[in-house]
C-alpha positions as CSV (number, residue, x, y, z in Angstrom):
1,V,7.6,-23.5,10.3
2,D,6.7,-20.5,8.0
3,L,9.6,-19.5,5.7
4,L,9.2,-15.9,6.6
5,D,9.5,-16.6,10.3
6,L,12.7,-18.5,9.6
7,L,14.1,-15.6,7.6
8,V,13.0,-12.7,9.9
9,G,13.3,-14.5,13.2
10,G,16.8,-15.8,12.3
11,R,15.9,-19.4,12.9
12,V,17.5,-22.3,11.1
13,V,16.4,-25.9,10.9
14,G,18.6,-28.8,11.8
15,G,22.1,-29.0,13.2
16,G,25.3,-27.9,11.5
17,G,26.6,-31.4,10.9
18,G,29.8,-31.7,8.9
19,G,30.1,-32.6,5.3
20,G,30.8,-36.0,3.7
21,R,29.3,-39.4,4.5
22,H,30.5,-39.6,8.1
23,G,29.2,-36.1,8.9
24,H,25.9,-36.9,7.3
25,K,25.5,-40.1,9.3
26,A,26.6,-38.5,12.5
27,S,24.0,-35.7,12.1
28,R,21.1,-38.0,11.3
29,S,20.5,-39.0,14.8
30,R,20.8,-35.5,16.0
31,V,18.2,-34.3,13.5
32,D,15.8,-36.9,14.9
33,S,16.3,-35.5,18.4
34,K,17.2,-32.1,19.9
35,H,18.3,-30.6,16.5
36,S,15.0,-31.3,14.8
37,A,13.4,-28.1,16.2
38,P,14.3,-24.7,14.9
39,R,16.9,-22.8,16.9
40,K,17.4,-19.1,17.3
41,E,20.3,-17.5,15.6
42,H,22.1,-14.6,17.2
43,K,20.6,-11.2,16.1
44,L,23.0,-8.9,14.4
45,R,23.3,-5.2,15.0
46,V,21.4,-2.8,12.7
47,N,23.2,0.3,11.5
48,Q,20.2,2.7,11.6
49,E,22.2,5.6,10.1
50,N,22.8,3.5,7.0
51,L,19.1,2.7,6.7
52,R,18.2,6.4,7.2
53,H,20.4,7.3,4.3
54,A,18.9,4.6,2.1
55,W,15.3,5.3,2.7
56,N,15.6,9.1,2.2
57,A,13.1,9.9,-0.6
58,T,14.0,13.6,-1.1
59,K,15.6,15.0,-4.2
60,R,14.4,12.3,-6.6
61,H,13.4,14.1,-9.8
62,R,13.5,11.4,-12.5
63,R,12.2,7.9,-13.0
64,E,15.8,6.7,-12.9
65,D,16.3,8.3,-9.5
66,W,13.4,6.3,-8.1
67,F,14.6,3.0,-9.6
68,A,18.0,3.7,-8.0
69,W,16.3,4.6,-4.7
70,I,14.3,1.3,-4.5
71,R,17.3,-0.7,-5.6
72,E,19.6,0.8,-2.9
73,F,16.9,0.7,-0.2
74,S,16.1,-3.0,-1.0
75,I,19.7,-4.0,-0.8
76,K,20.4,-2.0,2.4
77,L,17.5,-3.6,4.1
78,L,19.2,-7.0,3.6
79,Q,22.7,-5.6,4.4
80,E,21.5,-4.2,7.7
81,S,19.0,-6.9,8.6
82,P,19.4,-8.3,12.1
83,S,18.6,-11.7,10.7
84,P,21.9,-13.5,9.7
85,T,20.0,-15.5,7.1
86,L,18.7,-12.3,5.3
87,R,22.0,-10.5,5.7
88,A,23.8,-13.3,4.1
89,C,21.7,-12.6,0.9
90,W,22.7,-9.0,0.4
91,G,25.8,-9.6,-1.7
92,L,24.0,-11.9,-4.1
93,A,21.0,-9.5,-4.2
94,R,23.3,-6.6,-5.3
95,K,24.4,-8.7,-8.3
96,Y,21.0,-10.3,-8.9
97,R,18.4,-7.5,-8.6
98,P,15.2,-9.7,-8.7
99,L,16.4,-11.3,-5.4
100,A,16.4,-7.9,-3.7
101,R,12.8,-7.3,-4.9
102,E,11.8,-10.8,-3.8
103,L,13.1,-10.3,-0.3
104,F,12.0,-6.7,0.1
105,N,9.1,-7.3,2.4
106,A,11.1,-9.8,4.6
107,G,14.0,-7.4,4.8
108,F,11.7,-4.5,5.7
109,V,9.9,-6.2,8.5
110,S,13.1,-7.6,10.0
111,C,14.6,-4.0,10.2
112,W,11.3,-2.4,11.2
113,I,11.0,-4.2,14.5
114,D,14.5,-2.9,15.5
115,L,13.6,0.7,14.9
116,D,12.4,3.0,17.7
117,D,9.2,5.0,17.3
118,S,10.9,8.2,16.1
119,L,12.8,6.3,13.3
120,Q,9.6,4.4,12.3
121,D,7.8,7.8,12.0
122,Q,10.7,9.1,9.8
123,L,10.5,6.0,7.6
124,I,6.8,6.3,7.1
125,H,7.2,10.0,6.2
126,H,9.6,9.1,3.5
127,L,7.4,6.3,2.2
128,E,4.6,8.8,1.9
129,L,6.9,11.2,0.1
130,A,7.7,8.5,-2.4
131,L,4.1,7.5,-2.9
132,Q,3.0,11.1,-3.5
133,A,5.8,11.8,-6.0
134,T,4.4,12.6,-9.5
135,N,7.2,10.9,-11.3
136,I,7.5,7.6,-9.4
137,P,7.1,4.6,-11.7
138,P,3.9,2.5,-11.3
139,E,5.9,-0.7,-10.5
140,I,7.5,1.0,-7.5
141,V,4.1,2.2,-6.3
142,Q,2.8,-1.3,-6.5
143,L,5.7,-2.7,-4.6
144,L,5.1,-0.2,-1.8
145,L,1.4,-0.8,-1.7
146,N,2.1,-4.5,-1.5
147,L,4.5,-3.8,1.4
148,V,1.8,-1.9,3.3
149,E,-0.6,-4.8,2.8
150,F,2.1,-7.3,3.9
151,M,2.8,-5.3,7.1
152,E,-0.9,-5.4,8.0
153,H,-0.9,-9.2,7.6
154,Q,2.1,-9.3,9.9
155,D,0.1,-7.4,12.6
156,K,2.6,-4.5,12.2
157,P,0.5,-2.0,10.3
158,L,2.3,1.1,9.0
159,L,0.3,4.1,10.2
160,M,0.2,5.9,6.9
161,N,-2.5,8.3,5.6
162,V,-5.2,6.0,4.3
163,R,-6.5,8.7,1.9
164,I,-3.1,8.7,0.2
165,L,-3.2,4.9,0.0
166,G,-6.8,4.9,-1.3
167,N,-6.0,7.5,-4.0
168,L,-3.0,5.6,-5.2
169,A,-4.8,2.2,-5.2
170,E,-7.6,3.7,-7.3
171,R,-5.1,5.5,-9.6
172,F,-3.4,2.2,-10.4
173,H,-6.7,0.2,-10.6
174,A,-6.0,-1.9,-7.5
175,Y,-9.7,-1.7,-6.6
176,A,-9.6,-4.4,-3.9
177,K,-6.9,-2.5,-2.0
178,A,-8.7,0.8,-2.7
179,L,-11.9,-0.6,-1.1
180,H,-10.0,-1.5,2.0
181,Y,-8.4,1.9,2.5
182,R,-11.6,3.8,1.7
183,E,-13.5,1.7,4.2
184,L,-10.8,2.7,6.8
185,E,-11.2,6.3,5.8
186,F,-15.0,6.0,6.1
187,Q,-14.7,5.1,9.8
188,T,-13.3,8.5,10.6
189,S,-14.4,10.7,7.7
190,P,-17.6,9.3,6.0
191,T,-18.3,12.4,3.8
192,T,-14.9,12.3,2.1
193,A,-15.0,8.5,1.4
194,I,-18.6,7.9,0.2
195,E,-18.2,9.0,-3.4
196,Q,-15.0,7.0,-3.8
197,L,-16.7,3.9,-2.2
198,I,-19.6,4.2,-4.6
199,S,-17.2,4.4,-7.5
200,I,-15.0,1.5,-6.3
201,N,-18.0,-0.8,-5.7
202,N,-19.2,0.0,-9.2
203,H,-15.8,-1.1,-10.6
204,L,-15.9,-4.2,-8.5
205,Q,-19.4,-4.9,-9.8
206,E,-21.0,-4.6,-6.4
207,P,-24.1,-2.5,-7.2
208,Q,-25.9,-3.4,-4.0
209,S,-23.1,-2.1,-1.9
210,A,-23.1,1.1,-4.0
211,E,-26.8,1.5,-3.6
212,G,-26.5,1.0,0.2
213,L,-23.9,3.7,0.4
214,L,-26.2,6.1,-1.5
215,K,-29.1,5.3,0.9
216,Y,-26.8,5.9,3.9
217,A,-25.7,9.2,2.4
218,R,-29.3,10.3,1.9
219,R,-30.2,9.4,5.5
220,H,-27.1,10.7,7.3
221,H,-25.4,13.2,5.0
222,A,-28.2,14.9,3.1
223,R,-26.4,18.3,3.1
224,E,-23.3,16.8,1.6
225,L,-25.1,14.6,-0.9
226,K,-23.5,15.2,-4.3
227,T,-25.4,15.0,-7.6
228,S,-22.4,13.2,-9.2
229,W,-23.2,10.2,-7.0
230,Y,-26.4,9.7,-8.9
231,E,-24.4,9.7,-12.1
232,K,-22.0,7.1,-10.8
233,L,-24.9,4.8,-10.1
234,E,-26.6,5.7,-13.4
235,H,-29.6,7.1,-11.7
236,W,-30.0,9.5,-14.6
237,N,-33.5,10.8,-13.9
238,E,-32.6,11.8,-10.3
239,A,-29.3,13.3,-11.5
240,L,-31.2,15.3,-14.1
241,E,-33.6,16.7,-11.6
242,E,-30.8,17.7,-9.3
243,Y,-28.9,19.4,-12.0
244,E,-32.0,21.3,-13.2
245,L,-32.5,22.6,-9.7
246,K,-28.9,23.8,-9.6
247,Q,-29.4,25.4,-13.1
248,L,-32.3,27.4,-11.8
249,Q,-30.1,28.7,-9.0
250,D,-27.3,29.5,-11.4
251,P,-28.7,29.8,-15.0
252,Q,-25.2,30.7,-16.5
253,S,-23.4,27.6,-15.0
254,I,-21.6,25.8,-17.8
255,A,-21.0,22.8,-15.5
256,C,-24.7,22.4,-15.0
257,M,-25.4,22.6,-18.7
258,L,-22.9,20.0,-19.5
259,A,-24.1,17.7,-16.7
260,R,-27.7,18.0,-17.9
261,A,-26.5,17.2,-21.4
262,R,-24.8,14.0,-20.0
263,C,-28.0,13.0,-18.3
264,L,-30.2,13.6,-21.4
265,H,-27.8,11.7,-23.6
266,A,-27.8,8.7,-21.2
267,L,-31.7,8.8,-21.2
268,G,-31.7,8.9,-25.0
269,E,-33.3,12.3,-25.2
C-alpha cells in the first residue's frame, strides 16, 4: 500500500494488539488473518474557517511574512486534516519545522478533497496571489510549484493560470516544469507560448523541437512571427534581414540599430 494513501486515506496496517509479549503473541495470528489488510480510520471534521485564515495570502509585505505564512499554513493543514494519522503529526510539526514541510503535500491533498468548489476556488486564488508576489522567497515558490505538480500526479489538478506557472518556472530555471506549462498554454494560446517554448527548448538542449516550433510559426502564424525568435535559434542572417527591413520602415529606431549590431557581432562582422 502506498504510504501517501495510508496517510491521506486514514488507513492503518495491522491490528491494535496490546503491548508486551502476550499482546504481541496474541496479535500475531490476527495479523495473519483479517487484520493483515489495511482498515479505514474514521475521518475527522475539518474546520474550514481555520484553513481559510491560514491560507490568506494578503498583507504579506516582507520575506519574513511569507516564511511565517507557509509555516502556519503547513501546520494548519496537518491540524485540520481529516486523516487522524496526519492530524496526530501537527504538534510535532509545530516544534520540528522540517516535518511540516515534508508533509505539506499530503496535508494539502487530504484537506483539499473535503473543500467545496467555492472554497477550492478561494484557495487557488490565494496561491496565485502568493506566487505572483514580488517579495516571496524562491524556496517557497519552489514548494508551491512542487505542490501543483504533485496534485496533477494525484489526478486532482489545481486549475491555476498556466501562464503564471510557466513564467515562474522559467524565472527559477525549472525548465522541465516550464516546458509542461507552456505546452498547456500552447493548446489554447499558441501565439503567446511559441517564443517561450523556443527559449525553453534551447535551455533543455532540444534544438530540433525549437526548429519545429519556428517552422510551425512560419506556417500558421506568419503575421505574429517575431524577429527575436530567429535570435533565440541563432539564425543570425535571417534575423539581420528582418531587422534591416524594420530599420527601413523606421530609420530612427534605436532598438533596430541595437538588434542589427547584435546580429553583426554574432556573424563576426
